[in-house]
Amino acid sequence: MDQTHRHRQAPAQRPVIIDRSQHRCSVHALLSEVIKILGSLSRPTRWYASWQAALTLVLIAAGVYLPGLVKTPPIDRDEARFAQASRQMFESIALPDDRLDPEFHAGDLIVPMVQDRPRLNKPPLIYWLQTASAWIFSAGDPSHDAIWMYRIPSVIGALIAVLATWRLGLVLMDPRSAFIGSAMLAVCPVVAFDAHQARADQVLLALCTLLLWQLADITRRAHIGRPARAHSILLLWVCVGLGVLTKGPITPMLIGLALLGMGILGRDWKPLRAVHPWLGITIVAAIVLPWVVAVAGHVGFREYVQIVFDETIGRSSSASEGHWAPPGYHLALLIVLFWPGSMLTGVGFVRAWRLGVRWGGQGRRWRDRSAGRFPELFLISSVLPIWIVFELISTKLPHYVLPAYPALALITARALPPAGAGALAIARSRLAKLGYALWSIVGFVLAGSIGVCGVALSEVPSIPLILLSAAALGLVAVSAVLVFQSRFIIALRLSVVAAAVIAFGVHRFILPEATALSPKIVAAFNAHGPDRPLAAQGYKEDSLVFLTRGRITKLEDHAGHLWLREHPTGLLVRLTNPNPVPGETVLDTITGFQLGRGRFVSVDIVERTP
């Protein structure tokens, strides 16, 4: 029997339709769950004023400041100069008399020296602190010191600044905003970078923040008609005096301009009387004058006055060492250097201005102004006048406005709750949304840059940096979405974690390799004879001075050949010369990154041909 085969016709395939609305819903649901989890991590208000909050801030800051502290070589140029001056000061009091060099160690504890040159453009407190740190950690033996020992005062200064910002916030606002503002300051790039260097800026930041904390307490009490506490006045002026011994006129400028701002904006001069300025001047003079007299006895009063003039008036009227920039320079860099705290800085400042200064009459005329809410008036006065001064002076460096950062962090933090609750119309404006977009772009660039460095720098481990970059990019992406949804507090929490991840990648992996050229040169010197005379031409970074313990001589261009003739056993490092030089033998060629100039260079280790 014939069998008929019945072939079923395959059903027509239906086109696959992707329901994008469901996809969006799933992403939204996932994001909502993340937000719910983060929201559940919120602490009761009283926790933010407790010792647990202080410990948390210390742990956050330590997690940012400690990675890379020991591993990173001296950073050119300022750090190497500070550390070398402190080392020579340490040697002058620790070495036996028969090992002292009359040119290197003539300054004792009074005049900082870098090799045979006095370094009086900065006052002595930072050198004293670094000397004490190196003495403690080296057990009093300068031959056992290391660069990280001279960085400890900067780390401690940054930690004090973070905690003092928190305490300042507790005087002026709710505890949660105080905590958030301190966390912003702890992880922002400019503080994280400076805390890894043996310089004066973090000690100055600590003193400025302590000063503002006491000034806020004194002026708040004056605002409500209560007398200032004696210990607050004493601590205030001690901080001013120690600040003068750290970096000259910055602390007097900060307190003077803050009081001037409160007087002008609020038309109330009671805060000026409350700080007892004549008593303060006496305390500051008692702290500063003994060292001024001592240093004038070493170098001459007229010479020291000229140095002070050049470092203050001279830097203000003309650019020093080529560091000129137009007004607006610090404001333009703020979104990067204060990230992630720059999220709502503009919104926060507008809010503080509206609440801190009260305007009478219908025309909002200047003469009808009066003091508004004290916390906002105080914070505006602590930021705006000194910021304007730093924008107007000719010499500009990114860290100059650091004394204004604690108050700026608190202004920003205080704006987060009302902005998130929809109570600030400006937070929903087009200009604010443009700011959020720029903030997000900066975050993506910072997070992506560590991955790019992992690929571009051959000696940097790429896999850890790529993983860190991916984690930071993910955190920034979620934060950016939350910012545009006005979930500012949760977005800031995530971006603080992202900033900590970025800082870890930079300081643990990238910066040690970006500053490795000078150690390679010194290793080559030692390989060819540890006691030979040393000189540098072309590549004359101060890190070489520190790493050779001051033995290297810096030469002018084209002076290397003559120096080799005068020092037949000497070793010279110079930028690579493609043309052979008669009478010279190239022993090594080393390539690396010159951080001081931001470029890759190749250098030769040269000796005289026998």
C-alpha positions as a printed Julia matrix, in Angstrom:
610×3 Matrix{Float64}:
  0.0    0.0    0.0
  1.32   3.31  -1.0
  2.05   5.42   1.88
  1.57   9.04   1.46
  3.85  11.26   3.39
  2.18  14.25   4.76
  4.53  17.13   5.12
  3.48  19.7    7.58
  4.2   23.14   6.46
  6.46  24.83   8.96
  4.71  27.71  10.54
  5.94  31.08   9.39
  8.45  32.57  11.81
  7.22  35.64  13.5
  9.61  38.56  13.72
 11.2   38.95  17.13
  9.99  42.14  18.68
 12.07  43.56  21.48
  9.91  45.3   23.96
 12.14  48.22  24.8
  9.66  49.51  27.32
 10.1   46.29  29.32
 13.89  46.67  29.02
 13.69  50.19  30.33
 11.41  49.05  33.11
 13.86  46.34  34.16
 16.75  48.83  34.27
 14.57  51.25  36.19
 13.58  48.49  38.61
 17.22  47.53  39.14
 18.15  51.14  39.74
 15.26  51.51  42.15
 16.48  48.49  44.12
 19.98  49.99  44.3
 18.51  53.26  45.54
 16.41  51.41  48.1
 19.46  49.54  49.4
 21.52  52.72  49.62
 18.66  54.48  51.33
 18.51  51.72  53.92
 22.13  52.51  54.81
 21.14  55.94  56.12
 21.99  56.58  59.73
 19.93  58.41  62.32
 20.79  62.09  62.56
 22.54  61.75  65.91
 25.0   59.24  64.41
 26.5   61.96  62.18
 27.55  63.9   65.29
 29.04  60.89  67.1
 32.54  59.48  67.45
 31.56  56.74  65.0
 31.07  59.41  62.33
 34.49  60.88  63.11
 36.07  57.42  62.86
 34.32  56.84  59.54
 35.73  60.09  58.17
 39.22  59.11  59.32
 38.89  55.72  57.6
 37.65  57.33  54.37
 40.52  59.82  54.4
 43.14  57.21  55.3
 41.9   54.99  52.48
 42.58  57.85  50.06
 45.81  59.28  51.54
 47.82  56.18  52.5
 47.98  54.15  49.25
 51.19  55.04  47.42
 52.54  57.15  50.27
 55.61  54.95  50.76
 56.0   53.68  47.2
 55.91  56.99  45.32
 59.36  58.6   44.77
 59.91  62.33  45.44
 57.57  64.41  43.28
 59.05  67.31  41.35
 59.42  70.05  41.99
 58.2   71.53  45.26
 58.06  68.34  47.3
 61.68  67.45  46.62
 62.78  70.94  47.69
 60.77  70.86  50.92
 62.0   67.37  51.81
 65.65  68.14  51.05
 65.54  71.31  53.17
 64.0   69.36  56.05
 66.56  66.57  55.67
 69.46  69.03  55.88
 67.85  70.63  58.93
 67.54  67.14  60.46
 71.18  66.38  59.67
 72.32  69.66  61.21
 71.02  68.59  64.63
 71.55  64.81  64.4
 74.95  64.29  62.76
 78.17  64.45  64.79
 80.27  67.56  64.28
 82.89  65.8   62.17
 80.24  64.85  59.58
 78.63  68.27  59.24
 79.13  70.19  56.01
 79.64  73.91  56.75
 77.75  74.86  53.57
 74.87  72.36  53.83
 74.27  72.57  57.58
 74.92  76.21  58.44
 71.23  77.02  58.96
 70.52  74.71  61.93
 66.82  74.96  62.86
 66.6   78.62  61.85
 67.4   78.82  58.14
 66.23  75.98  55.85
 68.89  75.06  53.28
 68.74  73.21  49.95
 72.32  72.2   49.28
 74.28  75.42  49.89
 71.38  77.83  49.26
 69.04  79.25  51.95
 65.35  78.5   51.3
 63.57  81.38  53.0
 60.67  81.83  50.59
 58.6   79.67  52.96
 58.5   80.04  56.78
 59.93  77.28  58.98
 57.01  75.43  60.6
 56.66  72.82  57.84
 60.4   72.11  57.98
 60.25  71.7   61.75
 57.32  69.29  61.47
 58.97  67.26  58.71
 62.25  67.17  60.63
 60.43  65.91  63.73
 58.63  63.26  61.68
 61.85  62.0   60.08
 63.58  62.0   63.47
 60.8   59.86  64.99
 60.49  57.33  62.17
 64.24  57.0   61.53
 65.06  56.68  65.23
 67.17  59.82  65.02
 69.44  58.59  62.21
 69.28  60.73  59.03
 70.92  57.98  56.98
 67.81  55.83  57.52
 65.27  58.43  56.42
 62.92  58.09  53.42
 60.63  60.41  51.51
 57.46  59.03  53.13
 58.66  60.2   56.56
 58.58  63.79  55.34
 55.02  63.28  54.03
 53.5   62.33  57.39
 52.76  65.96  58.45
 50.77  66.42  55.23
 48.7   63.3   55.91
 48.03  64.38  59.5
 47.2   67.9   58.31
 44.68  66.57  55.78
 43.05  64.35  58.43
 42.78  67.32  60.82
 41.26  69.44  58.05
 38.59  66.8   57.37
 37.67  66.46  61.04
 37.75  70.23  61.62
 35.42  70.71  58.63
 33.03  68.26  60.27
 33.21  70.16  63.56
 32.73  73.47  61.75
 29.65  72.01  60.1
 28.24  70.88  63.44
 28.44  74.5   64.63
 26.6   75.81  61.56
 24.18  73.16  60.28
 22.64  69.72  60.71
 25.04  66.83  61.45
 24.37  64.93  58.21
 25.31  67.91  56.05
 28.43  68.43  58.17
 29.44  64.8   57.6
 28.76  64.91  53.86
 30.75  68.13  53.44
 33.72  66.61  55.26
 33.59  63.48  53.1
 33.57  65.67  49.97
 36.7   67.44  51.15
 38.42  64.17  52.07
 38.23  62.63  48.59
 38.48  65.62  46.25
 41.49  65.37  43.89
 43.38  68.48  45.02
 43.38  67.41  48.68
 44.16  63.77  47.86
 47.12  64.76  45.68
 48.54  67.29  48.14
 48.19  64.88  51.06
 50.68  62.58  49.3
 53.36  65.29  49.16
 55.83  66.7   51.66
 54.66  70.29  51.26
 53.14  72.99  53.45
 49.66  73.13  51.94
 47.89  70.47  54.02
 49.3   71.82  57.27
 48.05  75.24  56.2
 44.64  73.76  55.31
 44.4   72.18  58.76
 45.19  75.48  60.48
 42.76  77.41  58.27
 39.96  74.94  59.0
 40.62  74.99  62.75
 40.63  78.79  62.51
 37.24  78.81  60.77
 35.8   76.39  63.33
 36.73  78.68  66.22
 35.75  81.82  64.31
 32.31  80.33  63.62
 31.81  79.56  67.3
 32.92  83.04  68.4
 30.87  84.95  65.83
 27.78  82.76  66.31
 27.82  83.58  70.0
 28.27  87.27  69.19
 25.32  87.02  66.78
 23.03  85.91  69.61
 24.53  88.31  72.16
 26.69  85.85  74.1
 30.38  86.39  74.96
 33.08  84.33  73.3
 34.78  81.56  75.23
 38.38  82.27  76.19
 39.77  79.02  74.82
 38.15  79.68  71.43
 39.81  83.1   71.18
 43.17  81.63  72.21
 42.97  78.72  69.73
 41.82  81.07  66.96
 44.84  83.34  67.23
 47.3   80.51  67.83
 46.12  79.04  64.52
 46.64  82.42  62.85
 50.17  82.66  64.26
 51.11  79.09  63.32
 49.63  79.74  59.87
 52.0   82.69  59.44
 54.87  80.35  60.34
 53.55  77.88  57.75
 52.84  80.01  54.7
 53.01  83.68  55.53
 49.96  85.93  55.22
 47.27  83.37  54.3
 45.71  82.89  57.75
 45.61  86.65  58.52
 44.01  87.15  55.09
 41.43  84.45  55.76
 40.27  85.77  59.12
 40.49  89.41  58.07
 38.55  88.94  54.84
 35.94  86.72  56.53
 35.29  89.36  59.19
 35.27  92.07  56.53
 32.79  90.08  54.47
 30.43  89.62  57.42
 30.71  93.29  58.25
 30.03  94.51  54.71
 27.38  91.99  53.67
 25.58  91.88  57.0
 26.27  95.46  58.1
 27.19  94.08  61.49
 30.63  94.61  63.02
 30.03  92.81  66.31
 32.03  89.75  65.1
 35.11  91.94  64.65
 34.92  93.11  68.24
 34.17  89.59  69.48
 37.5   88.16  68.3
 39.51  90.73  70.33
 41.82  91.75  67.47
 44.38  93.59  69.6
 44.84  90.55  71.81
 45.11  88.47  68.65
 47.83  90.65  67.16
 49.79  90.29  70.4
 49.5   86.48  70.32
 50.5   86.29  66.66
 53.48  88.58  67.25
 54.6   86.46  70.2
 54.55  83.36  67.97
 56.17  84.85  64.86
 58.65  87.5   66.0
 61.19  85.22  67.74
 61.85  83.36  64.49
 61.92  86.59  62.44
 64.57  88.01  64.79
 66.57  84.78  64.64
 66.51  84.51  60.85
 67.35  88.2   60.47
 70.39  87.54  62.62
 71.5   84.85  60.15
 70.84  86.52  56.79
 70.31  90.19  57.64
 67.06  92.03  58.27
 67.06  93.91  54.96
 67.65  90.75  52.94
 64.84  88.91  54.71
 62.4   91.81  54.23
 63.2   91.71  50.51
 62.47  87.97  50.4
 59.13  88.49  52.15
 58.27  91.33  49.78
 59.06  89.2   46.71
 56.96  86.29  48.0
 53.9   88.42  48.83
 53.65  91.68  46.91
 55.86  90.4   44.11
 53.76  87.28  43.48
 50.58  89.36  43.61
 51.66  91.96  41.07
 53.55  89.76  38.6
 53.56  86.07  37.76
 56.24  84.09  39.57
 58.05  81.23  37.79
 55.68  81.53  34.84
 52.55  80.65  36.87
 50.28  83.29  35.34
 46.62  82.73  34.55
 43.66  85.06  33.94
 40.92  85.77  36.5
 38.48  82.87  36.57
 41.27  80.28  36.55
 40.39  78.85  39.97
 36.66  78.86  39.2
 37.23  76.98  35.94
 39.29  74.3   37.71
 36.85  73.93  40.6
 34.61  71.4   38.85
 37.62  69.07  38.44
 39.65  69.72  41.6
 36.62  69.58  43.91
 34.93  66.61  42.2
 32.59  65.04  43.29
 31.76  67.9   45.66
 31.32  70.24  42.69
 27.99  68.53  41.93
 25.88  71.3   43.5
 28.43  73.97  44.35
 26.86  76.64  42.16
 23.35  75.84  43.38
 24.56  75.79  46.97
 26.27  79.15  46.66
 23.17  80.8   45.18
 21.07  79.33  47.99
 23.55  80.53  50.63
 23.65  84.03  49.13
 19.87  84.32  49.14
 19.59  83.16  52.74
 22.71  84.82  54.14
 22.04  88.35  52.94
 18.62  89.91  53.49
 17.47  92.62  51.11
 14.98  95.27  52.18
 12.78  97.43  50.0
 11.27  96.65  46.63
 14.35  97.4   44.55
 16.72  95.06  46.44
 19.15  97.94  46.68
 22.66  97.42  48.04
 22.2   99.96  50.82
 19.1   98.12  52.06
 20.95  94.87  52.77
 21.21  93.3   56.22
 22.38  90.07  57.78
 20.24  87.05  57.01
 20.78  83.58  58.42
 24.09  83.42  60.24
 25.41  80.06  58.94
 25.03  81.06  55.3
 26.44  84.55  55.9
 29.47  83.09  57.67
 30.19  80.55  54.93
 29.8   83.09  52.11
 32.15  85.46  53.91
 34.68  82.65  54.35
 34.7   81.86  50.63
 33.89  84.86  48.46
 36.39  87.57  49.58
 39.48  85.34  49.66
 38.47  83.65  46.4
 38.24  87.05  44.68
 41.7   87.96  45.98
 43.25  84.76  44.61
 41.54  85.29  41.26
 42.98  88.81  41.01
 46.61  88.15  41.94
 48.93  87.4   39.03
 50.58  84.2   40.27
 48.15  81.27  40.26
 48.53  77.62  41.17
 45.61  75.19  41.6
 46.07  74.71  45.35
 46.1   78.41  46.25
 42.35  78.48  47.0
 42.46  75.43  49.3
 41.68  77.55  52.42
 38.24  78.25  50.91
 37.43  74.58  50.23
 36.11  73.59  53.7
 33.48  76.34  53.7
 32.68  75.62  50.05
 32.18  71.93  50.88
 29.7   72.82  53.62
 27.83  75.26  51.36
 27.43  72.45  48.83
 26.46  69.8   51.38
 23.8   72.0   52.94
 22.1   72.42  49.55
 21.71  68.68  48.94
 18.58  67.97  51.07
 16.43  70.9   49.82
 17.56  70.34  46.23
 16.63  66.66  46.46
 13.25  67.54  47.96
 12.47  69.92  45.09
 12.6   72.99  47.32
 15.26  74.76  45.21
 13.93  75.88  41.85
 17.43  76.74  40.64
 18.42  73.08  41.01
 15.96  72.28  38.2
 17.02  75.12  35.9
 18.67  74.64  32.51
 21.9   76.12  33.79
 21.96  73.65  36.67
 21.34  70.75  34.29
 24.23  71.93  32.15
 26.34  71.87  35.3
 25.21  68.3   36.03
 26.23  67.3   32.52
 29.69  68.86  32.93
 30.02  67.21  36.34
 29.18  63.83  34.8
 31.66  64.33  31.95
 34.43  65.2   34.42
 33.63  62.06  36.4
 33.76  59.88  33.29
 37.07  61.45  32.22
 38.65  60.96  35.66
 37.42  57.37  35.89
 38.42  56.51  32.34
 41.84  58.13  32.57
 43.2   55.56  35.01
 42.31  52.78  32.57
 43.95  54.68  29.72
 47.1   55.09  31.81
 47.06  51.37  32.49
 47.24  50.76  28.75
 49.55  53.65  27.8
 52.22  53.33  30.51
 54.21  50.2   29.82
 55.45  49.66  33.38
 52.08  50.18  35.06
 50.07  46.99  35.75
 47.21  47.3   33.27
 44.72  44.71  34.58
 44.21  46.24  38.07
 43.86  49.72  36.59
 41.38  48.59  33.95
 39.3   46.88  36.65
 39.45  49.96  38.87
 38.53  52.14  35.92
 35.56  49.93  35.07
 34.32  50.04  38.66
 34.7   53.82  38.83
 32.97  54.28  35.46
 30.03  52.19  36.66
 29.72  54.23  39.84
 29.91  57.5   37.91
 27.3   56.29  35.41
 24.8   55.43  38.15
 25.59  58.71  39.94
 24.96  60.68  36.74
 21.55  59.05  36.3
 20.65  59.78  39.91
 21.74  63.41  39.63
 19.33  64.02  36.76
 16.62  62.36  38.87
 17.39  64.86  41.68
 18.53  62.05  44.01
 21.56  64.09  44.99
 22.5   62.57  48.34
 22.61  59.0   47.05
 24.44  60.17  43.92
 27.02  61.87  46.08
 27.56  58.75  48.17
 28.29  56.72  45.05
 30.52  59.4   43.55
 32.52  59.68  46.79
 33.23  55.95  46.46
 34.14  56.51  42.8
 36.54  59.31  43.77
 38.18  57.04  46.35
 38.6   54.29  43.72
 40.13  56.78  41.27
 42.49  58.13  43.94
 43.58  54.59  44.81
 44.41  53.83  41.19
 46.31  57.07  40.69
 48.39  56.96  43.86
 48.91  53.22  44.16
 49.79  52.47  40.54
 50.13  55.49  38.23
 52.02  58.12  40.22
 54.82  55.78  41.4
 55.62  54.97  37.77
 55.15  58.54  36.53
 57.85  59.65  39.0
 60.24  56.71  38.5
 62.74  58.37  36.14
 64.92  59.98  38.81
 65.21  56.74  40.86
 66.3   54.92  37.69
 68.98  57.54  37.07
 70.27  57.29  40.63
 70.31  53.48  40.38
 72.44  53.83  37.24
 74.77  56.21  39.09
 75.22  53.67  41.87
 75.8   50.84  39.42
 78.75  52.72  37.91
 80.34  53.7   41.22
 78.56  55.01  44.31
 81.13  57.65  45.31
 81.8   59.38  42.0
 81.06  63.11  41.5
 77.61  63.65  39.98
 76.15  66.39  37.79
 72.97  67.04  35.8
 72.5   69.03  32.61
 69.15  69.49  30.89
 67.35  67.09  33.23
 67.92  68.98  36.5
 64.97  67.96  38.63
 65.1   68.47  42.39
 64.2   64.82  42.97
 67.78  64.03  41.9
 69.02  66.33  44.67
 66.98  64.47  47.28
 67.79  60.98  45.99
 71.54  61.71  45.88
 71.38  63.36  49.33
 72.45  66.68  47.84
 75.58  65.34  46.11
 74.55  66.23  42.55
 75.53  69.51  40.89
 73.1   71.29  38.57
 74.79  72.64  35.46
 73.82  75.25  32.93
 73.25  74.18  29.34
 76.41  73.2   27.45
 78.46  73.14  30.68
 78.58  69.35  30.96
 81.67  68.8   28.8
 83.71  71.3   30.8
 82.51  69.75  34.08
 83.67  66.29  32.93
 87.08  67.72  32.1
 87.3   69.19  35.61
 85.97  65.97  37.21
 87.58  63.09  35.28
 85.89  60.43  37.45
 82.5   62.12  37.4
 79.15  60.94  36.01
 76.89  63.29  34.09
 73.18  62.87  33.32
 71.91  64.87  30.37
 69.16  64.76  27.79
 70.01  62.26  25.08
 72.21  63.73  22.36
 71.78  61.95  19.01
 75.25  63.07  17.94
 78.27  61.51  19.68
 80.36  63.98  21.66
 84.13  63.49  21.33
 85.78  62.57  24.6
 82.57  61.27  26.22
 81.24  57.74  26.63
 77.55  56.97  27.05
 77.16  54.31  29.75
 73.35  54.07  29.87
 70.31  55.53  28.16
 67.15  55.76  30.25
 63.66  56.74  29.1
 60.88  57.88  31.39
 58.26  60.49  32.2
 59.4   63.92  33.41
 56.49  64.92  35.63
 57.75  68.46  36.2
 57.37  69.19  32.48
 54.67  66.67  31.63
 56.59  64.86  28.89
 58.5   61.68  28.11
 62.26  62.18  27.86
 65.36  60.15  27.22
 68.55  60.81  29.19
 72.12  59.53  28.94
 74.51  58.65  31.74
 77.88  59.89  30.5
 81.48  59.69  31.67
 84.7   61.05  30.26
 86.41  58.75  27.79
 89.67  57.47  29.32
